[in-house]
Short mmCIF file of C-alpha atoms in Angstrom, two decimals:
data_model
loop_
_atom_site.label_atom_id
_atom_site.label_comp_id
_atom_site.label_asym_id
_atom_site.label_seq_id
_atom_site.Cartn_x
_atom_site.Cartn_y
_atom_site.Cartn_z
CA MET A 9 -63.24 -26.68 -159.51
CA GLY A 10 -60.15 -28.87 -159.77
CA LEU A 11 -58.66 -30.60 -156.78
CA LEU A 12 -55.90 -28.73 -154.99
CA THR A 13 -52.43 -30.28 -155.14
CA PHE A 14 -48.71 -29.77 -155.83
CA LYS A 15 -46.23 -30.92 -158.42
CA GLY A 16 -44.58 -34.29 -157.78
CA GLY A 17 -45.56 -36.91 -155.23
CA ILE A 18 -46.54 -40.58 -155.47
CA HIS A 19 -49.50 -42.93 -155.11
CA PRO A 20 -48.47 -45.82 -152.83
CA TYR A 21 -50.83 -48.59 -151.71
CA ASP A 22 -52.66 -46.93 -148.86
CA GLY A 23 -53.82 -49.92 -146.80
CA LYS A 24 -56.56 -47.82 -145.22
CA GLU A 25 -59.27 -50.41 -145.89
CA LEU A 26 -57.92 -52.43 -142.94
CA SER A 27 -59.08 -49.92 -140.33
CA LYS A 28 -61.06 -47.09 -141.95
CA ASN A 29 -64.42 -48.64 -141.07
CA LYS A 30 -63.44 -49.36 -137.47
CA PRO A 31 -65.03 -46.78 -135.12
CA ILE A 32 -62.88 -45.27 -132.38
CA GLN A 33 -62.96 -47.42 -129.26
CA PRO A 34 -61.62 -46.43 -125.84
CA LEU A 35 -58.71 -48.44 -124.48
CA LYS A 36 -58.16 -48.79 -120.76
CA PRO A 37 -54.61 -49.89 -120.00
CA GLN A 38 -54.20 -52.36 -117.15
CA LYS A 39 -50.47 -52.18 -116.58
CA GLU A 40 -47.81 -49.64 -115.68
CA LEU A 41 -47.77 -46.41 -117.71
CA ALA A 42 -44.65 -44.46 -118.62
CA PHE A 43 -44.95 -40.71 -119.22
CA LEU A 44 -41.92 -39.46 -121.15
CA VAL A 45 -40.85 -35.98 -120.05
CA SER A 46 -39.92 -35.09 -123.64
CA GLN A 47 -42.89 -35.62 -125.95
CA HIS A 48 -42.33 -32.42 -127.88
CA ILE A 49 -39.77 -30.23 -129.60
CA GLY A 50 -37.99 -28.02 -127.07
CA ALA A 51 -36.94 -28.32 -123.46
CA PRO A 52 -38.02 -31.48 -121.59
CA ALA A 53 -40.74 -31.11 -118.98
CA LYS A 54 -39.65 -31.13 -115.30
CA PRO A 55 -41.25 -33.76 -113.02
CA ILE A 56 -43.19 -32.32 -110.09
CA VAL A 57 -44.16 -35.65 -108.48
CA SER A 58 -42.08 -38.12 -106.48
CA LYS A 59 -42.01 -41.83 -105.87
CA GLY A 60 -44.99 -42.90 -103.75
CA ASP A 61 -47.25 -39.98 -104.76
CA ARG A 62 -50.79 -40.82 -105.81
CA VAL A 63 -51.97 -39.09 -108.97
CA LEU A 64 -55.35 -38.65 -110.66
CA ILE A 65 -56.42 -38.40 -114.30
CA GLY A 66 -55.76 -34.84 -115.44
CA GLN A 67 -53.22 -34.07 -112.73
CA LYS A 68 -50.07 -32.29 -113.87
CA ILE A 69 -47.04 -34.51 -113.20
CA ALA A 70 -44.39 -32.51 -115.07
CA GLU A 71 -44.24 -28.78 -115.74
CA ALA A 72 -42.94 -27.09 -118.88
CA GLY A 73 -39.18 -26.60 -118.93
CA GLY A 74 -39.41 -23.26 -120.72
CA PHE A 75 -41.52 -21.33 -123.24
CA VAL A 76 -40.78 -23.87 -125.99
CA SER A 77 -41.86 -26.84 -123.91
CA ALA A 78 -45.07 -28.45 -122.67
CA PRO A 79 -46.33 -29.91 -119.39
CA VAL A 80 -47.30 -33.57 -119.00
CA TYR A 81 -50.48 -34.85 -117.34
CA ALA A 82 -51.42 -38.23 -115.88
CA SER A 83 -53.93 -40.15 -118.01
CA VAL A 84 -54.79 -42.71 -115.30
CA SER A 85 -55.01 -42.70 -111.53
CA GLY A 86 -52.38 -44.58 -109.57
CA THR A 87 -49.10 -44.44 -107.70
CA VAL A 88 -45.82 -42.99 -108.94
CA LYS A 89 -43.25 -45.82 -108.95
CA GLY A 90 -40.31 -43.63 -109.84
CA ILE A 91 -38.57 -41.76 -112.64
CA GLU A 92 -36.44 -43.94 -114.92
CA PRO A 93 -35.14 -43.96 -118.51
CA ARG A 94 -37.48 -45.62 -120.99
CA LEU A 95 -37.10 -46.57 -124.64
CA THR A 96 -38.64 -44.23 -127.21
CA ALA A 97 -40.10 -45.03 -130.64
CA THR A 98 -37.02 -43.59 -132.35
CA GLY A 99 -34.72 -46.02 -130.54
CA GLY A 100 -33.28 -43.64 -127.94
CA THR A 101 -34.06 -43.31 -124.26
CA CYS A 102 -35.78 -40.61 -122.25
CA ASP A 103 -36.64 -40.12 -118.59
CA ALA A 104 -40.18 -41.19 -117.82
CA ILE A 105 -42.49 -40.87 -114.85
CA LEU A 106 -43.73 -44.39 -114.09
CA VAL A 107 -47.28 -44.72 -112.74
CA GLU A 108 -48.78 -47.97 -111.48
CA ASN A 109 -52.37 -47.94 -112.74
CA ASP A 110 -54.80 -48.62 -109.88
CA GLY A 111 -57.67 -49.37 -112.27
CA LEU A 112 -59.97 -46.85 -110.58
CA TYR A 113 -59.61 -44.13 -113.24
CA GLU A 114 -60.35 -41.37 -110.74
CA SER A 115 -60.09 -37.89 -112.20
CA VAL A 116 -59.59 -34.31 -111.13
CA ALA A 117 -62.49 -31.96 -111.81
CA PHE A 118 -62.26 -30.10 -115.12
CA GLU A 119 -63.65 -26.59 -115.54
CA PRO A 120 -65.37 -26.00 -118.90
CA THR A 121 -65.57 -22.47 -120.32
CA GLU A 122 -69.20 -21.40 -120.67
CA HIS A 123 -68.52 -18.63 -123.20
CA PRO A 124 -65.24 -19.37 -125.02
CA GLU A 125 -66.07 -16.68 -127.58
CA GLN A 126 -65.61 -14.08 -124.84
CA LEU A 127 -62.06 -15.14 -123.99
CA SER A 128 -59.22 -12.78 -124.85
CA LYS A 129 -56.44 -13.90 -127.17
CA GLU A 130 -54.03 -14.12 -124.25
CA GLU A 131 -56.45 -16.24 -122.23
CA ILE A 132 -56.84 -18.67 -125.12
CA ARG A 133 -53.10 -19.04 -125.62
CA LYS A 134 -52.60 -19.52 -121.89
CA LYS A 135 -55.17 -22.32 -121.73
CA ILE A 136 -53.57 -24.08 -124.71
CA GLN A 137 -50.12 -23.70 -123.16
CA GLU A 138 -51.22 -24.93 -119.74
CA ALA A 139 -53.00 -27.95 -121.28
CA GLY A 140 -49.74 -29.19 -122.83
CA VAL A 141 -51.05 -29.16 -126.39
CA VAL A 142 -48.40 -29.94 -129.01
CA GLY A 143 -48.48 -30.76 -132.71
CA MET A 144 -49.88 -34.29 -132.82
CA GLY A 145 -49.09 -34.94 -136.46
CA GLY A 146 -45.54 -36.03 -135.68
CA ALA A 147 -43.29 -33.05 -134.99
CA GLY A 148 -44.62 -32.23 -131.52
CA PHE A 149 -44.02 -28.48 -131.70
CA PRO A 150 -45.68 -26.73 -128.71
CA THR A 151 -48.92 -25.32 -130.10
CA HIS A 152 -49.00 -22.15 -128.02
CA VAL A 153 -45.69 -21.13 -129.60
CA LYS A 154 -47.04 -21.73 -133.10
CA LEU A 155 -50.10 -19.64 -132.24
CA THR A 156 -47.93 -16.73 -131.11
CA PRO A 157 -46.28 -15.47 -134.31
CA LYS A 158 -44.39 -12.17 -134.37
CA GLU A 159 -46.92 -10.55 -136.70
CA PRO A 160 -50.34 -12.14 -136.04
CA GLU A 161 -52.10 -9.58 -138.22
CA LYS A 162 -50.38 -11.09 -141.27
CA ILE A 163 -51.89 -14.54 -140.71
CA ASP A 164 -54.67 -14.94 -143.29
CA HIS A 165 -54.99 -18.75 -143.48
CA ILE A 166 -55.46 -21.34 -140.76
CA LEU A 167 -55.07 -24.73 -142.42
CA VAL A 168 -56.47 -27.75 -140.64
CA ASN A 169 -54.57 -30.71 -142.04
CA GLY A 170 -57.08 -33.51 -142.62
CA ALA A 171 -55.27 -34.94 -145.63
CA GLU A 172 -53.92 -37.98 -143.73
CA CYS A 173 -51.88 -38.97 -146.77
CA GLU A 174 -49.60 -41.43 -144.94
CA PRO A 175 -50.58 -45.02 -145.90
CA TYR A 176 -52.50 -47.18 -143.38
CA LEU A 177 -53.35 -44.32 -140.99
CA THR A 178 -57.07 -43.70 -140.38
CA SER A 179 -57.21 -41.97 -137.00
CA ASP A 180 -57.85 -38.50 -138.44
CA TYR A 181 -60.48 -39.94 -140.79
CA ARG A 182 -62.39 -41.49 -137.89
CA ARG A 183 -62.10 -38.28 -135.87
CA MET A 184 -63.54 -36.18 -138.70
CA LEU A 185 -66.34 -38.67 -139.23
CA GLU A 186 -67.26 -39.22 -135.59
CA GLU A 187 -66.47 -35.87 -133.94
CA PRO A 188 -66.56 -33.16 -136.62
CA GLU A 189 -68.10 -30.67 -134.18
CA LYS A 190 -64.89 -30.74 -132.11
CA VAL A 191 -62.76 -30.13 -135.20
CA ILE A 192 -64.90 -27.15 -136.16
CA GLY A 193 -65.02 -25.94 -132.56
CA GLY A 194 -61.25 -26.04 -132.29
CA LEU A 195 -60.87 -24.12 -135.54
CA LYS A 196 -63.29 -21.45 -134.27
CA VAL A 197 -61.10 -21.01 -131.20
CA MET A 198 -58.03 -20.59 -133.41
CA LEU A 199 -59.82 -18.03 -135.57
CA GLN A 200 -60.38 -15.91 -132.46
CA LEU A 201 -56.61 -15.44 -132.32
CA PHE A 202 -56.26 -14.10 -135.86
CA ASP A 203 -58.66 -11.38 -136.93
CA ASN A 204 -57.69 -11.45 -140.61
CA ALA A 205 -57.66 -15.22 -141.13
CA LYS A 206 -60.04 -17.68 -142.69
CA GLY A 207 -60.09 -21.33 -141.72
CA CYS A 208 -59.62 -24.10 -144.27
CA ILE A 209 -60.29 -27.73 -143.38
CA CYS A 210 -58.19 -29.60 -145.97
CA ILE A 211 -59.32 -33.14 -146.78
CA GLU A 212 -58.13 -35.51 -149.53
CA ASP A 213 -60.81 -36.61 -151.96
CA ASN A 214 -60.50 -40.27 -150.93
CA LYS A 215 -62.61 -39.22 -147.90
CA PRO A 216 -65.78 -37.96 -149.66
CA ASP A 217 -67.96 -38.74 -146.63
CA CYS A 218 -65.87 -36.40 -144.46
CA ILE A 219 -65.88 -33.68 -147.11
CA GLU A 220 -69.66 -33.87 -147.45
CA LYS A 221 -70.38 -34.02 -143.73
CA ILE A 222 -68.12 -31.17 -142.65
CA SER A 223 -69.07 -29.02 -145.67
CA LYS A 224 -72.71 -29.15 -144.58
CA MET A 225 -71.79 -28.26 -141.02
CA VAL A 226 -69.86 -25.11 -142.02
CA GLU A 227 -72.34 -23.86 -144.65
CA ASN A 228 -73.25 -20.91 -142.44
CA GLU A 229 -69.73 -20.23 -141.15
CA PRO A 230 -68.42 -17.26 -143.18
CA ARG A 231 -64.82 -17.74 -142.05
CA ILE A 232 -64.60 -21.51 -142.53
CA GLU A 233 -64.52 -23.61 -145.70
CA VAL A 234 -63.60 -27.13 -146.71
CA LYS A 235 -60.85 -27.60 -149.29
CA ALA A 236 -60.90 -30.82 -151.33
CA MET A 237 -57.35 -32.01 -151.99
CA LYS A 238 -56.11 -34.46 -154.59
CA THR A 239 -55.26 -37.82 -153.05
CA LYS A 240 -51.50 -38.02 -153.30
CA TYR A 241 -48.55 -38.51 -150.99
CA PRO A 242 -47.21 -36.29 -149.33
CA GLN A 243 -50.24 -34.01 -149.69
CA GLY A 244 -50.36 -33.52 -145.93
CA ALA A 245 -46.77 -32.29 -145.62
CA GLU A 246 -46.80 -28.72 -144.33
CA ARG A 247 -45.07 -27.11 -147.31
CA MET A 248 -47.13 -29.09 -149.84
CA LEU A 249 -50.40 -28.22 -148.09
CA ILE A 250 -49.59 -24.52 -147.97
CA TYR A 251 -48.70 -24.48 -151.66
CA ALA A 252 -51.77 -26.48 -152.69
CA VAL A 253 -54.18 -24.15 -150.88
CA THR A 254 -52.52 -20.75 -151.19
CA GLY A 255 -50.00 -21.10 -154.03
CA ARG A 256 -47.30 -19.80 -151.67
CA SER A 257 -43.94 -21.53 -151.25
CA ILE A 258 -41.76 -21.73 -148.17
CA ASN A 259 -38.33 -23.25 -147.64
CA SER A 260 -36.48 -24.80 -144.69
CA SER A 261 -35.42 -21.40 -143.34
CA MET A 262 -39.01 -20.16 -143.19
CA LEU A 263 -42.00 -20.82 -141.00
CA PRO A 264 -45.60 -21.20 -142.23
CA ALA A 265 -46.26 -17.84 -140.57
CA ASP A 266 -43.88 -16.27 -143.12
CA ALA A 267 -46.43 -17.29 -145.75
CA GLY A 268 -49.34 -16.00 -143.68
CA CYS A 269 -50.35 -19.50 -142.55
CA VAL A 270 -50.83 -21.55 -139.42
CA VAL A 271 -51.03 -25.31 -139.98
CA ASP A 272 -52.27 -27.87 -137.45
CA ASN A 273 -53.52 -31.40 -137.90
CA ILE A 274 -56.95 -32.73 -136.94
CA ASP A 275 -56.04 -34.17 -133.54
CA THR A 276 -54.20 -30.99 -132.51
CA VAL A 277 -57.23 -28.85 -133.36
CA VAL A 278 -59.45 -31.15 -131.28
CA ALA A 279 -56.94 -30.89 -128.41
CA ILE A 280 -57.24 -27.10 -128.67
CA TYR A 281 -61.03 -27.40 -128.40
CA LYS A 282 -60.77 -29.63 -125.34
CA ALA A 283 -58.24 -27.35 -123.67
CA VAL A 284 -60.13 -24.09 -124.21
CA VAL A 285 -63.78 -25.16 -124.20
CA LEU A 286 -63.79 -28.26 -121.97
CA GLY A 287 -60.85 -27.35 -119.74
CA GLN A 288 -59.14 -30.69 -120.34
CA PRO A 289 -55.37 -31.12 -120.78
CA LEU A 290 -53.87 -33.33 -123.48
CA MET A 291 -53.91 -36.84 -122.02
CA HIS A 292 -55.21 -39.06 -124.82
CA ARG A 293 -54.88 -39.50 -128.54
CA ILE A 294 -56.27 -41.77 -131.26
CA VAL A 295 -53.87 -44.49 -132.44
CA THR A 296 -54.42 -46.69 -135.47
CA VAL A 297 -53.21 -50.26 -134.86
CA THR A 298 -53.05 -51.95 -138.23
CA GLY A 299 -51.15 -54.01 -140.78
CA ASP A 300 -51.50 -57.49 -142.25
CA ALA A 301 -49.96 -59.03 -139.11
CA ILE A 302 -52.67 -57.62 -136.79
CA ALA A 303 -55.64 -59.90 -136.08
CA ASP A 304 -58.22 -57.12 -135.73
CA PRO A 305 -57.02 -53.68 -136.95
CA ALA A 306 -58.62 -50.87 -134.99
CA ASN A 307 -58.59 -47.21 -133.99
CA PHE A 308 -58.14 -46.76 -130.24
CA TYR A 309 -58.62 -43.75 -127.98
CA VAL A 310 -55.49 -44.29 -125.95
CA PRO A 311 -54.22 -42.74 -122.70
CA VAL A 312 -50.75 -41.27 -123.18
CA GLY A 313 -48.18 -43.50 -121.47
CA THR A 314 -49.78 -46.81 -122.51
CA ASP A 315 -47.34 -49.55 -123.52
CA PHE A 316 -47.35 -50.45 -127.24
CA GLN A 317 -47.67 -54.13 -126.32
CA GLU A 318 -51.09 -53.42 -124.82
CA LEU A 319 -52.19 -51.85 -128.12
CA VAL A 320 -51.32 -55.08 -129.94
CA GLU A 321 -53.17 -57.17 -127.37
CA ALA A 322 -56.24 -54.93 -127.63
CA ALA A 323 -56.23 -55.42 -131.42
CA GLY A 324 -56.36 -59.20 -131.06
CA GLY A 325 -52.62 -59.77 -131.08
CA PHE A 326 -50.52 -60.95 -134.00
CA LYS A 327 -52.23 -63.31 -136.41
CA ASP A 328 -49.05 -64.29 -138.22
CA HIS A 329 -45.27 -63.98 -138.15
CA VAL A 330 -44.23 -60.34 -137.77
CA GLU A 331 -41.19 -59.12 -139.65
CA LYS A 332 -41.59 -55.34 -139.37
CA VAL A 333 -43.12 -53.11 -136.70
CA ILE A 334 -43.31 -49.37 -137.31
CA SER A 335 -44.36 -46.51 -135.06
CA GLY A 336 -46.29 -44.32 -137.49
CA GLY A 337 -46.78 -44.97 -141.20
CA PRO A 338 -44.56 -46.86 -143.67
CA MET A 339 -43.23 -43.72 -145.38
CA MET A 340 -42.09 -41.57 -142.45
CA GLY A 341 -42.51 -43.82 -139.41
CA PHE A 342 -39.79 -45.38 -137.25
CA ALA A 343 -38.93 -49.10 -137.36
CA MET A 344 -39.00 -50.59 -133.87
CA PHE A 345 -37.01 -53.39 -132.24
CA ASP A 346 -38.91 -53.52 -128.92
CA MET A 347 -42.65 -53.39 -128.21
CA HIS A 348 -42.25 -51.95 -124.71
CA VAL A 349 -42.40 -48.32 -125.77
CA PRO A 350 -44.93 -45.84 -124.34
CA VAL A 351 -47.53 -43.99 -126.39
CA THR A 352 -46.77 -40.26 -126.53
CA LYS A 353 -48.68 -37.19 -127.67
CA THR A 354 -47.24 -37.68 -131.18
CA THR A 355 -47.93 -41.42 -131.60
CA SER A 356 -50.24 -41.77 -134.60
CA ALA A 357 -50.13 -45.47 -135.41
CA LEU A 358 -48.58 -48.87 -134.80
CA LEU A 359 -48.07 -50.68 -138.09
CA CYS A 360 -47.25 -54.42 -138.00
CA LEU A 361 -46.30 -56.19 -141.23
CA THR A 362 -45.59 -59.82 -142.05
CA LYS A 363 -42.89 -58.91 -144.55
CA ASP A 364 -40.11 -56.33 -144.49
CA GLU A 365 -39.94 -55.50 -148.19
CA VAL A 366 -37.20 -52.91 -147.75
CA CYS A 367 -34.93 -55.34 -145.93
CA HIS A 368 -35.30 -57.94 -148.69
CA SER A 369 -34.70 -55.46 -151.52
CA GLU A 370 -31.40 -55.75 -153.34
CA THR A 371 -29.72 -52.41 -154.01
CA THR A 372 -28.16 -51.97 -157.45
CA ALA A 373 -26.43 -49.14 -159.27
CA CYS A 374 -28.33 -45.99 -160.27
CA ILE A 375 -29.60 -46.24 -163.87
CA ASN A 376 -30.10 -42.47 -164.22
CA CYS A 377 -33.81 -42.86 -164.93
CA GLY A 378 -34.68 -39.59 -163.21
CA ARG A 379 -37.79 -40.90 -161.44
CA CYS A 380 -36.60 -39.65 -158.06
CA VAL A 381 -36.24 -36.17 -159.55
CA SER A 382 -39.67 -36.09 -161.20
CA GLU A 383 -41.49 -37.30 -158.08
CA CYS A 384 -39.66 -35.17 -155.51
CA PRO A 385 -42.18 -32.66 -154.11
CA GLU A 386 -39.33 -30.28 -153.25
CA HIS A 387 -37.91 -30.48 -156.82
CA LEU A 388 -34.48 -31.65 -155.65
CA LEU A 389 -31.95 -34.07 -157.14
CA PRO A 390 -32.16 -36.99 -154.69
CA THR A 391 -29.67 -39.23 -156.53
CA LYS A 392 -26.98 -36.53 -156.42
CA LEU A 393 -27.74 -35.67 -152.79
CA ALA A 394 -27.51 -39.32 -151.75
CA THR A 395 -24.15 -39.60 -153.49
CA PHE A 396 -22.86 -36.50 -151.69
CA ALA A 397 -24.14 -37.98 -148.43
CA ALA A 398 -22.36 -41.28 -149.09
CA HIS A 399 -19.10 -39.36 -149.60
CA LYS A 400 -19.74 -37.13 -146.55
CA ASP A 401 -19.49 -34.08 -148.83
CA GLN A 402 -21.38 -31.52 -146.77
CA GLU A 403 -20.41 -28.57 -148.95
CA LYS A 404 -21.93 -29.99 -152.15
CA PHE A 405 -24.86 -31.45 -150.22
CA GLN A 406 -25.82 -27.97 -149.06
CA LYS A 407 -24.98 -26.36 -152.39
CA TYR A 408 -27.54 -28.65 -154.07
CA ASN A 409 -30.18 -27.73 -151.45
CA GLY A 410 -30.07 -30.97 -149.49
CA MET A 411 -31.38 -29.18 -146.42
CA GLU A 412 -34.65 -28.52 -148.28
CA CYS A 413 -35.53 -32.23 -148.22
CA CYS A 414 -38.74 -32.89 -146.26
CA GLU A 415 -37.77 -36.55 -145.75
CA CYS A 416 -41.01 -37.83 -147.28
CA GLY A 417 -39.37 -40.89 -148.83
CA CYS A 418 -40.85 -40.52 -152.33
CA CYS A 419 -37.41 -40.92 -153.92
CA SER A 420 -36.68 -44.24 -152.20
CA TYR A 421 -40.17 -45.49 -153.03
CA VAL A 422 -39.89 -44.95 -156.78
CA CYS A 423 -36.21 -45.89 -157.22
CA PRO A 424 -35.97 -49.01 -159.45
CA ALA A 425 -32.44 -49.61 -158.14
CA LYS A 426 -33.85 -49.74 -154.58
CA ARG A 427 -31.29 -47.22 -153.33
CA PRO A 428 -31.96 -45.92 -149.81
CA LEU A 429 -31.96 -42.34 -151.08
CA ALA A 430 -34.18 -40.83 -148.39
CA GLN A 431 -32.28 -42.57 -145.60
CA ASP A 432 -28.90 -41.34 -146.85
CA ILE A 433 -30.17 -37.79 -147.28
CA LYS A 434 -31.84 -37.82 -143.86
CA SER A 435 -28.60 -38.96 -142.20
CA MET A 436 -26.61 -36.20 -143.88
CA ARG A 437 -29.16 -33.58 -142.87
CA LYS A 438 -28.72 -34.63 -139.24
CA ILE A 439 -24.95 -34.31 -139.55
CA VAL A 440 -25.22 -30.82 -141.08
CA LEU A 441 -27.66 -29.67 -138.38
CA ALA A 442 -25.44 -31.08 -135.63
CA ASN A 443 -22.40 -29.23 -137.05
CA ARG A 444 -24.39 -26.00 -137.25
CA LYS A 445 -25.25 -26.31 -133.55
CA LYS A 446 -21.58 -26.77 -132.68
CA LYS A 447 -20.70 -23.55 -134.48
#
C-alpha cells in the first residue's frame, strides 16, 4: 500500500537528528513560575488565588472564563507572589499568576478512575474540561469543545496526529516511543465518545520504529489502526492530514467535524488519558530544546510556567553565538527577542540557531517561476496574494482565496527571490479577520 499524502508540500532539512535519540527527561524548575491566564483559544481563565496564598501541584489557580476556555493548574508548590503582565512567545503580554517555587514539589491527591470504560460520554467530557486540556499542537483550542460536535453520530474518524512534520521537533516522536500505551489509552477514551468512529494513529514514515511498535500494540484493537504517512511538510497540518487519510477536503469556513473527523495531536491525546484515567489535570508538557546553538539538545518533561531561560540552562546553555531563537519550529514558530517567557500548554519547542538565514536573505523581484504555486498545499497563488497584501487590496485578496492559506510557509521556503510571501499573506489575513470582527 502506498504512503498516504497530499498534493504539494516541501522537504526541508529536518534537523531531528539533534534530539531524536534523547529520551525524555524531567525538568524541575528552581525559580519563579508564571502561569499565563490565556494559554488557549477563547476567553482567558479567571484567577482564583491571591497574593500570599500557598498552592500545591495540581491545584486549580484559575477557572475557565466560559465554555470556550480552560482552567489553569499549578505545576509546582509554592507561594503566589501576585498577578502581573508577562511577555508571551508571540511578543505580546498577558496576565500571569506568579508562583515562587518552594522546591518541595508537594502535590494534591489525584483520583484515578478504576473503570474508565464504564464512564458515560458526559462524564468523560466533564473530566477533560475540568482538567484544562487544550490542543497542544499549537492552536490551543479547548479539547472538550472539539469533542462536543453538533452531530457526534457523523464522526467516523478520530485522527491522532503523530506526523510531527515541523523540522527539529522530536517531542511527539519520543512520546510515541516511550509511552505508546498512554497514546493508545487516550485514543480509546476518545472512541468511547463516538460510537461510529475508528481511530487512526497517523505517523510519518521517517519514524519506522514508532510505526512498528504501535502497530504491534493495536493488532487486536478492531477500532484502531496505524496509518503510515509520507514524510513531507506540512503533512501534520489538519486539512492535509484529513485529506491524506480520508480523501475529504475542508476549507477555512469548515471544521474537521464537517468532514466526519476529530483531529488531536499526540500530546493532547496523552493529556486526555491522564485527565480521564489518572485524574490528573494538564500541568506539564514535553518541550524539545534544540538547534546548532544548543550545547546538549534534549527533550524535557516541563512544568507549565517554567521560564524559557531555564530550558536553555538545562540543555547545557549556548555553545556558540546565537542569532535566532524561535518558540516552536522554523516553519511556523515565533521568533523571540527575550528569553524570559513562560512555557505554556502549547509550547512545543525552543529552537536556537547560530545564523538567521532569513534575515540575511536579499529579496529580489518575482521571476514568475511558479514554484510557490506548485508547492502550496492549499493550491493557492501565493505570489498574487502577497502582491494584493502589499497593496492592502482586501477585496482581491479574498477573491483569490487568501483566507484559505494555512500559513505553513512553503511558499516563502521555495521562493528563489526570497520574497516573504507567507509573512505578507499572514499579515493580510489578520487584517481581514480584524475587520470582520468590527462588522
